[in-house]
């Protein structure tokens, strides 16, 4: 039974203080900011009345310009005008070079490979700084609108963004003076805008077709939380392809197949795009080009788009296959991106999935609106019953392995709920128990991470080292509750614990842990390499010493003392040596024990075959 709230007669119910939260769609071509206006979340326009801010930044003699003003410099000053910076976030210089498409910028070669920066007249500018300029314009737009400082922002990222790309998006937002409440996957934001999070459980396709790229995401809604089951797409498919097909059609139709000058090409391109746009609202449109006039119908355009439409459905088919789902398992399809305004695209999607796609929101704004709704929930303006709380893991979760090392099982920023498993094995012959130490953090050594709990798996049948198969599963549920279980696969022996990884960790502590992981990255790699070298050395010495105890009689005393000397040298190096020295000495010990190992193997075989003539074995 619910408790009744008792109140003084006539007293006003206490008002929850409304915080100022925004959602930001930081796009490759355009970016938007949305917030609550009256009772609904809407995107905010610039002073010129435009909601879309072109994601272009110009570093000029008279300062930095963003958006439409920056676009004017695309041709005049392309080396100082940055477009599509989203594609550079979280990438190294060599990854950027591998893009395969032309970028007019020069990258600062003085910086390490992992740290690309564009050389502009303002000096070397990192991608996060460029993104921060775009975000700053949106922040100011929102703050001017409400005359208040922003309390928190939800920023959207593509579902396929990796950890580095997500981190840089967050760093850019912080650089722009925004408090990031959460990064939200773009398809999830679109589904939230349509209120699908509050609906029944099921699978949702988010179909995002822009100018140059196509992304399909398959989300599953269970227990009020979205999970990305599969993503697919084509980075070279979009409205631009349709413009091209329409230009070719016009040229064929008007016999303009031979060379035409640049000016005519530009006019033709603009004409094609405008015809395509108008055909989204009219059944047929007339056109005039030079001395030609004509008519094109919606059906004719659909006929021209056969190949791109087919490519779209085959991506959808692949995404379904990857998630092992059927078309009938899809409950809703959400349309995102300017090109989903095309009736041909909508019809193709409706035919393929057998349901009408959701199109009532402006496909350019739907992601920002979803982010704005989520931001409202996260600052506490709405109760979480009115919108789901999606969460990601703030720090990686893993376990301790030999040598004080951390094996990461679930990387940070993974959306929850999530389950991941990995197999481990025993280190010693006859080992019957395994101690499992669960840790949280980004560093390589256990001592630099946060311990979350320990438990033991007992009752493993005695086996030779490395034979037992222990499957350790990490499961984080929607509330951030982690349970870890371990099972020896051949016998089914099992043990488990439950821990709460994200609780009790202040954002500042998380930040501190991330900072220290970045600062110590190189030192940590060296420590890891040293620890791994030590573990390998100890493992080899243990085997060699056990063999000497058992079978020293197989070798002559000289060989035995050589092996013992190498062991002694290695033991000393374990205390004072570098990882390279230990690795070298381990290899040396390995080499001097090769003939001993062969002799032992021969003796073992002879023992096994005792009583049988070699001939009888060979002839079998
Ligand atoms: P986006 O990358 O999401 O901004 O989408 C840009 C693409 O949407 C461009 O190829 C535009 O030509 C296309 N687009 C915008 N409006 C329409 C429309 N009314 N009909 C067809 N395509 C459109």
PDB file of C-alpha atoms in Angstrom, residues 33-276:
ATOM      1  CA  UNK A  33      20.335  21.579 -29.042  1.00  0.00           C
ATOM      2  CA  UNK A  34      16.962  20.779 -27.465  1.00  0.00           C
ATOM      3  CA  UNK A  35      15.389  21.677 -24.148  1.00  0.00           C
ATOM      4  CA  UNK A  36      12.016  21.851 -22.475  1.00  0.00           C
ATOM      5  CA  UNK A  37       9.908  24.702 -23.818  1.00  0.00           C
ATOM      6  CA  UNK A  38       6.604  24.874 -21.970  1.00  0.00           C
ATOM      7  CA  UNK A  39       5.554  21.277 -21.555  1.00  0.00           C
ATOM      8  CA  UNK A  40       7.448  19.713 -24.463  1.00  0.00           C
ATOM      9  CA  UNK A  41      11.063  19.283 -25.445  1.00  0.00           C
ATOM     10  CA  UNK A  42      11.953  21.202 -28.618  1.00  0.00           C
ATOM     11  CA  UNK A  43      15.056  22.121 -30.566  1.00  0.00           C
ATOM     12  CA  UNK A  44      16.166  25.743 -30.195  1.00  0.00           C
ATOM     13  CA  UNK A  45      16.780  28.064 -33.160  1.00  0.00           C
ATOM     14  CA  UNK A  46      19.681  30.479 -33.664  1.00  0.00           C
ATOM     15  CA  UNK A  47      19.025  34.243 -33.874  1.00  0.00           C
ATOM     16  CA  UNK A  48      18.495  33.688 -37.599  1.00  0.00           C
ATOM     17  CA  UNK A  49      15.714  31.221 -36.855  1.00  0.00           C
ATOM     18  CA  UNK A  50      17.708  28.111 -37.875  1.00  0.00           C
ATOM     19  CA  UNK A  51      17.636  25.074 -35.608  1.00  0.00           C
ATOM     20  CA  UNK A  52      20.398  23.240 -37.476  1.00  0.00           C
ATOM     21  CA  UNK A  53      23.910  24.490 -36.760  1.00  0.00           C
ATOM     22  CA  UNK A  54      26.259  23.372 -39.533  1.00  0.00           C
ATOM     23  CA  UNK A  55      29.130  21.491 -37.896  1.00  0.00           C
ATOM     24  CA  UNK A  56      31.790  23.647 -39.577  1.00  0.00           C
ATOM     25  CA  UNK A  57      34.460  25.712 -37.804  1.00  0.00           C
ATOM     26  CA  UNK A  58      36.625  28.367 -39.450  1.00  0.00           C
ATOM     27  CA  UNK A  59      39.856  29.598 -37.858  1.00  0.00           C
ATOM     28  CA  UNK A  60      40.140  33.057 -39.407  1.00  0.00           C
ATOM     29  CA  UNK A  61      42.331  36.152 -39.035  1.00  0.00           C
ATOM     30  CA  UNK A  62      39.531  37.808 -37.125  1.00  0.00           C
ATOM     31  CA  UNK A  63      38.615  34.927 -34.837  1.00  0.00           C
ATOM     32  CA  UNK A  64      36.694  31.666 -34.879  1.00  0.00           C
ATOM     33  CA  UNK A  65      33.415  31.274 -36.751  1.00  0.00           C
ATOM     34  CA  UNK A  66      31.014  28.346 -36.497  1.00  0.00           C
ATOM     35  CA  UNK A  67      28.125  27.214 -38.698  1.00  0.00           C
ATOM     36  CA  UNK A  68      26.845  29.019 -41.759  1.00  0.00           C
ATOM     37  CA  UNK A  69      29.432  31.835 -41.397  1.00  0.00           C
ATOM     38  CA  UNK A  70      32.217  29.243 -41.376  1.00  0.00           C
ATOM     39  CA  UNK A  71      30.771  27.556 -44.466  1.00  0.00           C
ATOM     40  CA  UNK A  72      31.550  30.652 -46.540  1.00  0.00           C
ATOM     41  CA  UNK A  73      35.252  29.844 -46.102  1.00  0.00           C
ATOM     42  CA  UNK A  74      35.022  26.240 -47.283  1.00  0.00           C
ATOM     43  CA  UNK A  75      36.353  27.071 -50.733  1.00  0.00           C
ATOM     44  CA  UNK A  76      38.304  30.277 -50.016  1.00  0.00           C
ATOM     45  CA  UNK A  77      40.245  28.985 -47.007  1.00  0.00           C
ATOM     46  CA  UNK A  78      39.727  25.246 -46.795  1.00  0.00           C
ATOM     47  CA  UNK A  79      42.942  24.583 -44.831  1.00  0.00           C
ATOM     48  CA  UNK A  80      41.581  26.598 -41.919  1.00  0.00           C
ATOM     49  CA  UNK A  81      37.978  25.439 -42.209  1.00  0.00           C
ATOM     50  CA  UNK A  82      37.191  22.184 -40.443  1.00  0.00           C
ATOM     51  CA  UNK A  83      34.222  20.079 -41.571  1.00  0.00           C
ATOM     52  CA  UNK A  84      33.045  16.641 -40.385  1.00  0.00           C
ATOM     53  CA  UNK A  85      35.301  16.752 -37.319  1.00  0.00           C
ATOM     54  CA  UNK A  86      33.163  14.002 -35.789  1.00  0.00           C
ATOM     55  CA  UNK A  87      34.937  11.582 -38.111  1.00  0.00           C
ATOM     56  CA  UNK A  88      38.280  12.515 -36.528  1.00  0.00           C
ATOM     57  CA  UNK A  89      37.292  12.148 -32.871  1.00  0.00           C
ATOM     58  CA  UNK A  90      39.079   9.328 -31.085  1.00  0.00           C
ATOM     59  CA  UNK A  91      41.272   8.497 -34.095  1.00  0.00           C
ATOM     60  CA  UNK A  92      45.044   8.417 -34.398  1.00  0.00           C
ATOM     61  CA  UNK A  93      46.860  10.139 -37.276  1.00  0.00           C
ATOM     62  CA  UNK A  94      47.466   6.801 -38.987  1.00  0.00           C
ATOM     63  CA  UNK A  95      43.778   5.853 -38.666  1.00  0.00           C
ATOM     64  CA  UNK A  96      42.844   9.197 -40.189  1.00  0.00           C
ATOM     65  CA  UNK A  97      45.251   8.578 -43.088  1.00  0.00           C
ATOM     66  CA  UNK A  98      43.526   5.228 -43.654  1.00  0.00           C
ATOM     67  CA  UNK A  99      40.174   6.942 -44.241  1.00  0.00           C
ATOM     68  CA  UNK A 100      40.910   6.966 -47.923  1.00  0.00           C
ATOM     69  CA  UNK A 101      39.174  10.246 -48.629  1.00  0.00           C
ATOM     70  CA  UNK A 102      40.775  13.600 -49.173  1.00  0.00           C
ATOM     71  CA  UNK A 103      41.229  15.973 -46.262  1.00  0.00           C
ATOM     72  CA  UNK A 104      42.691  19.392 -47.062  1.00  0.00           C
ATOM     73  CA  UNK A 105      44.321  19.796 -43.636  1.00  0.00           C
ATOM     74  CA  UNK A 106      47.893  19.341 -42.509  1.00  0.00           C
ATOM     75  CA  UNK A 107      48.366  17.413 -39.290  1.00  0.00           C
ATOM     76  CA  UNK A 108      51.003  18.373 -36.748  1.00  0.00           C
ATOM     77  CA  UNK A 109      53.785  15.812 -37.212  1.00  0.00           C
ATOM     78  CA  UNK A 110      55.497  16.916 -33.975  1.00  0.00           C
ATOM     79  CA  UNK A 111      52.805  15.272 -31.885  1.00  0.00           C
ATOM     80  CA  UNK A 112      52.701  11.523 -31.157  1.00  0.00           C
ATOM     81  CA  UNK A 113      50.648   9.415 -33.565  1.00  0.00           C
ATOM     82  CA  UNK A 114      47.815   8.934 -31.088  1.00  0.00           C
ATOM     83  CA  UNK A 115      47.301  12.667 -30.795  1.00  0.00           C
ATOM     84  CA  UNK A 116      46.312  14.247 -34.113  1.00  0.00           C
ATOM     85  CA  UNK A 117      46.005  18.008 -34.409  1.00  0.00           C
ATOM     86  CA  UNK A 118      45.196  20.135 -37.430  1.00  0.00           C
ATOM     87  CA  UNK A 119      47.616  22.946 -38.222  1.00  0.00           C
ATOM     88  CA  UNK A 120      45.632  26.163 -38.586  1.00  0.00           C
ATOM     89  CA  UNK A 121      46.581  29.821 -38.429  1.00  0.00           C
ATOM     90  CA  UNK A 122      45.526  29.569 -34.764  1.00  0.00           C
ATOM     91  CA  UNK A 123      48.161  26.872 -34.151  1.00  0.00           C
ATOM     92  CA  UNK A 124      47.650  23.123 -33.751  1.00  0.00           C
ATOM     93  CA  UNK A 125      44.008  22.390 -33.017  1.00  0.00           C
ATOM     94  CA  UNK A 126      42.835  19.015 -31.729  1.00  0.00           C
ATOM     95  CA  UNK A 127      39.529  17.494 -32.897  1.00  0.00           C
ATOM     96  CA  UNK A 128      38.071  17.877 -29.400  1.00  0.00           C
ATOM     97  CA  UNK A 129      38.771  21.620 -29.544  1.00  0.00           C
ATOM     98  CA  UNK A 130      36.926  21.893 -32.866  1.00  0.00           C
ATOM     99  CA  UNK A 131      33.956  19.953 -31.460  1.00  0.00           C
ATOM    100  CA  UNK A 132      34.075  22.137 -28.338  1.00  0.00           C
ATOM    101  CA  UNK A 133      33.633  25.250 -30.528  1.00  0.00           C
ATOM    102  CA  UNK A 134      30.434  23.759 -31.975  1.00  0.00           C
ATOM    103  CA  UNK A 135      29.200  22.743 -28.540  1.00  0.00           C
ATOM    104  CA  UNK A 136      29.976  26.196 -27.126  1.00  0.00           C
ATOM    105  CA  UNK A 137      27.746  27.852 -29.737  1.00  0.00           C
ATOM    106  CA  UNK A 138      24.912  25.483 -28.787  1.00  0.00           C
ATOM    107  CA  UNK A 139      25.526  26.063 -25.086  1.00  0.00           C
ATOM    108  CA  UNK A 140      25.327  29.842 -25.554  1.00  0.00           C
ATOM    109  CA  UNK A 141      22.212  29.452 -27.700  1.00  0.00           C
ATOM    110  CA  UNK A 142      20.491  27.527 -24.904  1.00  0.00           C
ATOM    111  CA  UNK A 143      21.705  29.850 -22.137  1.00  0.00           C
ATOM    112  CA  UNK A 144      20.526  32.929 -24.050  1.00  0.00           C
ATOM    113  CA  UNK A 145      17.167  31.254 -24.491  1.00  0.00           C
ATOM    114  CA  UNK A 146      16.599  30.616 -20.797  1.00  0.00           C
ATOM    115  CA  UNK A 147      18.865  33.224 -19.176  1.00  0.00           C
ATOM    116  CA  UNK A 148      20.226  30.462 -16.968  1.00  0.00           C
ATOM    117  CA  UNK A 149      23.370  28.375 -16.899  1.00  0.00           C
ATOM    118  CA  UNK A 150      22.948  24.804 -18.054  1.00  0.00           C
ATOM    119  CA  UNK A 151      22.840  22.304 -15.179  1.00  0.00           C
ATOM    120  CA  UNK A 152      23.558  19.299 -17.327  1.00  0.00           C
ATOM    121  CA  UNK A 153      23.628  17.984 -20.889  1.00  0.00           C
ATOM    122  CA  UNK A 154      23.018  14.675 -22.607  1.00  0.00           C
ATOM    123  CA  UNK A 155      25.129  14.344 -25.743  1.00  0.00           C
ATOM    124  CA  UNK A 156      24.379  11.756 -28.398  1.00  0.00           C
ATOM    125  CA  UNK A 157      26.928   9.511 -30.113  1.00  0.00           C
ATOM    126  CA  UNK A 158      26.549   6.832 -32.806  1.00  0.00           C
ATOM    127  CA  UNK A 159      25.866   3.392 -31.355  1.00  0.00           C
ATOM    128  CA  UNK A 160      29.065   2.064 -32.959  1.00  0.00           C
ATOM    129  CA  UNK A 161      31.334   4.718 -31.356  1.00  0.00           C
ATOM    130  CA  UNK A 162      34.165   3.061 -29.458  1.00  0.00           C
ATOM    131  CA  UNK A 163      35.536   4.005 -26.090  1.00  0.00           C
ATOM    132  CA  UNK A 164      38.054   6.530 -27.432  1.00  0.00           C
ATOM    133  CA  UNK A 165      35.439   8.263 -29.573  1.00  0.00           C
ATOM    134  CA  UNK A 166      33.025   8.445 -26.651  1.00  0.00           C
ATOM    135  CA  UNK A 167      35.693   9.745 -24.318  1.00  0.00           C
ATOM    136  CA  UNK A 168      36.660  12.490 -26.756  1.00  0.00           C
ATOM    137  CA  UNK A 169      33.023  13.518 -27.188  1.00  0.00           C
ATOM    138  CA  UNK A 170      32.810  13.880 -23.431  1.00  0.00           C
ATOM    139  CA  UNK A 171      36.129  15.738 -23.218  1.00  0.00           C
ATOM    140  CA  UNK A 172      34.940  18.138 -25.934  1.00  0.00           C
ATOM    141  CA  UNK A 173      31.734  18.832 -23.992  1.00  0.00           C
ATOM    142  CA  UNK A 174      33.654  19.482 -20.802  1.00  0.00           C
ATOM    143  CA  UNK A 175      35.985  21.799 -22.695  1.00  0.00           C
ATOM    144  CA  UNK A 176      32.897  23.691 -23.843  1.00  0.00           C
ATOM    145  CA  UNK A 177      31.870  24.149 -20.210  1.00  0.00           C
ATOM    146  CA  UNK A 178      29.087  21.572 -20.249  1.00  0.00           C
ATOM    147  CA  UNK A 179      28.419  19.134 -17.456  1.00  0.00           C
ATOM    148  CA  UNK A 180      27.818  15.838 -19.231  1.00  0.00           C
ATOM    149  CA  UNK A 181      25.017  13.916 -17.582  1.00  0.00           C
ATOM    150  CA  UNK A 182      25.395  11.035 -19.982  1.00  0.00           C
ATOM    151  CA  UNK A 183      26.354  10.074 -23.489  1.00  0.00           C
ATOM    152  CA  UNK A 184      23.383   8.514 -25.215  1.00  0.00           C
ATOM    153  CA  UNK A 185      23.362   6.377 -28.335  1.00  0.00           C
ATOM    154  CA  UNK A 186      21.728   8.260 -31.221  1.00  0.00           C
ATOM    155  CA  UNK A 187      19.258   5.467 -32.092  1.00  0.00           C
ATOM    156  CA  UNK A 188      18.243   5.157 -28.457  1.00  0.00           C
ATOM    157  CA  UNK A 189      17.604   8.892 -28.312  1.00  0.00           C
ATOM    158  CA  UNK A 190      15.346   8.645 -31.379  1.00  0.00           C
ATOM    159  CA  UNK A 191      13.384   5.807 -29.769  1.00  0.00           C
ATOM    160  CA  UNK A 192      13.071   7.820 -26.534  1.00  0.00           C
ATOM    161  CA  UNK A 193      11.674  10.800 -28.495  1.00  0.00           C
ATOM    162  CA  UNK A 194       8.839   8.559 -29.675  1.00  0.00           C
ATOM    163  CA  UNK A 195       8.230   7.441 -26.093  1.00  0.00           C
ATOM    164  CA  UNK A 196       9.012   3.838 -26.964  1.00  0.00           C
ATOM    165  CA  UNK A 197      10.811   3.428 -23.647  1.00  0.00           C
ATOM    166  CA  UNK A 198       7.487   3.815 -21.859  1.00  0.00           C
ATOM    167  CA  UNK A 199       5.765   1.280 -24.119  1.00  0.00           C
ATOM    168  CA  UNK A 200       5.657  -2.494 -24.112  1.00  0.00           C
ATOM    169  CA  UNK A 201       8.826  -4.576 -24.419  1.00  0.00           C
ATOM    170  CA  UNK A 202      10.030  -5.438 -27.898  1.00  0.00           C
ATOM    171  CA  UNK A 203      12.567  -4.807 -30.624  1.00  0.00           C
ATOM    172  CA  UNK A 204      12.942  -1.513 -32.433  1.00  0.00           C
ATOM    173  CA  UNK A 205      14.763  -0.706 -35.671  1.00  0.00           C
ATOM    174  CA  UNK A 206      16.196   2.785 -36.006  1.00  0.00           C
ATOM    175  CA  UNK A 207      16.671   3.562 -39.698  1.00  0.00           C
ATOM    176  CA  UNK A 208      18.963   6.581 -40.147  1.00  0.00           C
ATOM    177  CA  UNK A 209      19.523   7.801 -43.700  1.00  0.00           C
ATOM    178  CA  UNK A 210      21.353  11.099 -44.056  1.00  0.00           C
ATOM    179  CA  UNK A 211      23.125  12.776 -46.959  1.00  0.00           C
ATOM    180  CA  UNK A 212      26.143  10.504 -47.164  1.00  0.00           C
ATOM    181  CA  UNK A 213      25.719   7.770 -44.581  1.00  0.00           C
ATOM    182  CA  UNK A 214      23.263   5.087 -43.652  1.00  0.00           C
ATOM    183  CA  UNK A 215      22.998   3.503 -40.199  1.00  0.00           C
ATOM    184  CA  UNK A 216      20.644   0.848 -38.965  1.00  0.00           C
ATOM    185  CA  UNK A 217      20.428  -0.083 -35.286  1.00  0.00           C
ATOM    186  CA  UNK A 218      18.422  -2.835 -33.723  1.00  0.00           C
ATOM    187  CA  UNK A 219      17.453  -2.052 -30.150  1.00  0.00           C
ATOM    188  CA  UNK A 220      15.787  -4.322 -27.706  1.00  0.00           C
ATOM    189  CA  UNK A 221      13.661  -2.856 -24.954  1.00  0.00           C
ATOM    190  CA  UNK A 222      13.520  -5.109 -21.883  1.00  0.00           C
ATOM    191  CA  UNK A 223      12.734  -4.118 -18.324  1.00  0.00           C
ATOM    192  CA  UNK A 224      12.645  -0.436 -19.276  1.00  0.00           C
ATOM    193  CA  UNK A 225      16.149  -0.384 -20.698  1.00  0.00           C
ATOM    194  CA  UNK A 226      17.291  -0.275 -24.290  1.00  0.00           C
ATOM    195  CA  UNK A 227      20.102  -2.464 -25.398  1.00  0.00           C
ATOM    196  CA  UNK A 228      21.802  -2.272 -28.786  1.00  0.00           C
ATOM    197  CA  UNK A 229      21.569  -5.778 -30.242  1.00  0.00           C
ATOM    198  CA  UNK A 230      23.167  -5.083 -33.605  1.00  0.00           C
ATOM    199  CA  UNK A 231      24.224  -2.211 -35.829  1.00  0.00           C
ATOM    200  CA  UNK A 232      24.969  -2.040 -39.519  1.00  0.00           C
ATOM    201  CA  UNK A 233      25.205   0.466 -42.280  1.00  0.00           C
ATOM    202  CA  UNK A 234      27.011   1.868 -45.230  1.00  0.00           C
ATOM    203  CA  UNK A 235      29.264   4.902 -44.883  1.00  0.00           C
ATOM    204  CA  UNK A 236      28.734   5.633 -48.570  1.00  0.00           C
ATOM    205  CA  UNK A 237      25.004   5.568 -48.994  1.00  0.00           C
ATOM    206  CA  UNK A 238      22.551   8.431 -48.627  1.00  0.00           C
ATOM    207  CA  UNK A 239      20.707  11.290 -50.260  1.00  0.00           C
ATOM    208  CA  UNK A 240      23.834  12.281 -52.226  1.00  0.00           C
ATOM    209  CA  UNK A 241      23.574   9.021 -54.225  1.00  0.00           C
ATOM    210  CA  UNK A 242      19.998   9.854 -55.121  1.00  0.00           C
ATOM    211  CA  UNK A 243      21.018  13.361 -56.213  1.00  0.00           C
ATOM    212  CA  UNK A 244      23.655  11.799 -58.472  1.00  0.00           C
ATOM    213  CA  UNK A 245      21.167   9.365 -60.033  1.00  0.00           C
ATOM    214  CA  UNK A 246      18.750  12.196 -60.668  1.00  0.00           C
ATOM    215  CA  UNK A 247      21.461  14.333 -62.294  1.00  0.00           C
ATOM    216  CA  UNK A 248      22.359  11.454 -64.607  1.00  0.00           C
ATOM    217  CA  UNK A 249      18.700  10.989 -65.483  1.00  0.00           C
ATOM    218  CA  UNK A 250      18.328  14.681 -66.327  1.00  0.00           C
ATOM    219  CA  UNK A 251      21.438  14.616 -68.494  1.00  0.00           C
ATOM    220  CA  UNK A 252      20.299  11.519 -70.347  1.00  0.00           C
ATOM    221  CA  UNK A 253      16.826  12.898 -70.820  1.00  0.00           C
ATOM    222  CA  UNK A 254      18.036  16.240 -72.123  1.00  0.00           C
ATOM    223  CA  UNK A 255      20.851  14.782 -74.172  1.00  0.00           C
ATOM    224  CA  UNK A 256      23.469  16.542 -72.021  1.00  0.00           C
ATOM    225  CA  UNK A 257      25.778  13.582 -72.117  1.00  0.00           C
ATOM    226  CA  UNK A 258      28.781  15.406 -73.515  1.00  0.00           C
ATOM    227  CA  UNK A 259      30.899  17.706 -71.366  1.00  0.00           C
ATOM    228  CA  UNK A 260      29.125  20.652 -69.869  1.00  0.00           C
ATOM    229  CA  UNK A 261      30.873  23.498 -68.075  1.00  0.00           C
ATOM    230  CA  UNK A 262      31.298  23.687 -64.297  1.00  0.00           C
ATOM    231  CA  UNK A 263      28.613  26.300 -63.923  1.00  0.00           C
ATOM    232  CA  UNK A 264      26.053  24.113 -65.680  1.00  0.00           C
ATOM    233  CA  UNK A 265      27.080  21.128 -63.521  1.00  0.00           C
ATOM    234  CA  UNK A 266      26.480  23.169 -60.353  1.00  0.00           C
ATOM    235  CA  UNK A 267      23.087  24.323 -61.620  1.00  0.00           C
ATOM    236  CA  UNK A 268      22.163  20.765 -62.508  1.00  0.00           C
ATOM    237  CA  UNK A 269      23.185  19.517 -59.048  1.00  0.00           C
ATOM    238  CA  UNK A 270      21.089  22.150 -57.327  1.00  0.00           C
ATOM    239  CA  UNK A 271      18.178  21.349 -59.610  1.00  0.00           C
ATOM    240  CA  UNK A 272      18.394  17.615 -58.858  1.00  0.00           C
ATOM    241  CA  UNK A 273      18.417  18.180 -55.088  1.00  0.00           C
ATOM    242  CA  UNK A 274      15.523  20.603 -55.246  1.00  0.00           C
ATOM    243  CA  UNK A 275      13.451  18.239 -57.437  1.00  0.00           C
ATOM    244  CA  UNK A 276      14.131  15.405 -54.992  1.00  0.00           C
TER     245      UNK A 276
END
